[in-house]
Coordinates of C-alpha atoms in Angstrom, one line a residue:
M16 CA 0.0 0.0 0.0
T17 CA 1.3 3.5 -0.9
Q18 CA 2.0 5.8 2.0
I19 CA 0.0 9.1 1.8
S20 CA 1.6 12.2 3.4
L21 CA -0.9 14.9 4.3
R22 CA -0.4 18.3 5.8
R23 CA -2.8 20.8 7.3
P24 CA -4.1 23.1 4.5
F25 CA -3.0 26.2 6.5
A26 CA -0.3 27.5 8.8
G27 CA -1.3 28.4 12.4
D28 CA -3.8 27.2 15.0
F29 CA -7.4 27.7 14.1
P30 CA -10.5 25.9 15.7
I31 CA -12.7 23.4 13.9
S32 CA -16.1 25.1 13.5
L33 CA -18.0 22.1 12.2
P34 CA -16.5 18.6 12.6
F35 CA -16.9 15.6 10.4
G36 CA -20.2 13.7 11.1
R37 CA -21.9 16.5 13.0
E38 CA -25.7 16.5 12.3
A39 CA -27.2 19.8 11.2
T40 CA -29.2 21.9 13.7
D41 CA -30.2 24.4 11.0
P42 CA -33.3 23.0 9.3
A43 CA -32.2 24.3 5.9
I44 CA -28.9 22.6 6.1
A45 CA -30.5 19.4 7.5
E46 CA -32.7 19.4 4.4
K47 CA -29.7 19.7 2.1
F48 CA -28.0 16.8 4.0
R49 CA -31.1 14.7 3.4
A50 CA -31.2 15.7 -0.3
W51 CA -27.6 14.7 -0.6
G52 CA -28.2 11.4 1.1
I53 CA -26.0 12.1 4.1
V54 CA -26.8 12.1 7.8
G55 CA -24.0 14.4 9.0
H56 CA -21.4 16.8 7.8
H57 CA -19.1 15.1 5.3
G58 CA -16.2 17.5 5.7
V59 CA -14.3 19.5 8.3
D60 CA -14.9 23.3 8.6
I61 CA -12.1 25.3 10.1
A62 CA -12.5 28.9 11.2
L63 CA -9.7 30.5 9.4
S64 CA -9.3 34.3 9.6
E65 CA -10.2 36.1 6.4
G66 CA -7.1 36.4 4.2
T67 CA -5.4 33.3 5.6
P68 CA -3.5 31.5 2.8
V69 CA -4.9 28.0 2.1
L70 CA -2.6 25.3 1.0
G71 CA -3.3 21.9 -0.6
A72 CA -3.2 19.0 1.9
A73 CA -0.9 17.2 -0.6
E74 CA 0.5 17.5 -4.2
G75 CA -2.3 17.6 -6.8
T76 CA -3.8 19.2 -9.8
V77 CA -6.5 21.9 -9.7
I78 CA -9.6 20.5 -11.5
Q79 CA -12.1 23.2 -10.4
S80 CA -12.0 26.7 -9.0
G81 CA -14.6 29.4 -8.5
E82 CA -18.3 29.4 -7.6
H83 CA -19.5 25.8 -7.0
G84 CA -23.1 25.7 -5.9
D85 CA -23.6 24.9 -2.3
W86 CA -19.8 24.7 -1.8
G87 CA -19.6 28.5 -2.4
V88 CA -16.2 29.7 -3.7
S89 CA -14.1 26.6 -3.8
I90 CA -11.0 24.8 -5.2
T91 CA -10.9 21.1 -6.0
L92 CA -7.6 19.2 -6.2
K93 CA -7.2 15.8 -7.7
H94 CA -4.5 13.7 -6.0
P95 CA -3.2 10.3 -6.9
W96 CA -5.1 8.9 -3.9
G97 CA -8.4 10.9 -4.3
T98 CA -9.8 14.4 -4.3
S99 CA -9.7 17.3 -1.7
I100 CA -12.1 20.3 -1.8
Y101 CA -11.4 23.6 -0.1
A102 CA -14.6 25.6 0.1
H103 CA -16.7 28.5 1.5

């Protein structure tokens, strides 16, 4: 099996604002989760300060950037092991 080396996509210490798996308390977001077929949040939101540079978690190729529906402004990277999305 190939070893995957990941790094935080930012420098510094910022709190997680919405952890993976958390169920939505906002009814509109809960409805989106149901429409997407998920029970809880399927990402990790981190409360970065505005203007904080965001880095890729690993080497990859940009396959999407800009407005992306419910993701908001986002960048999607394709890695040899999968995909990472940086959004909102």
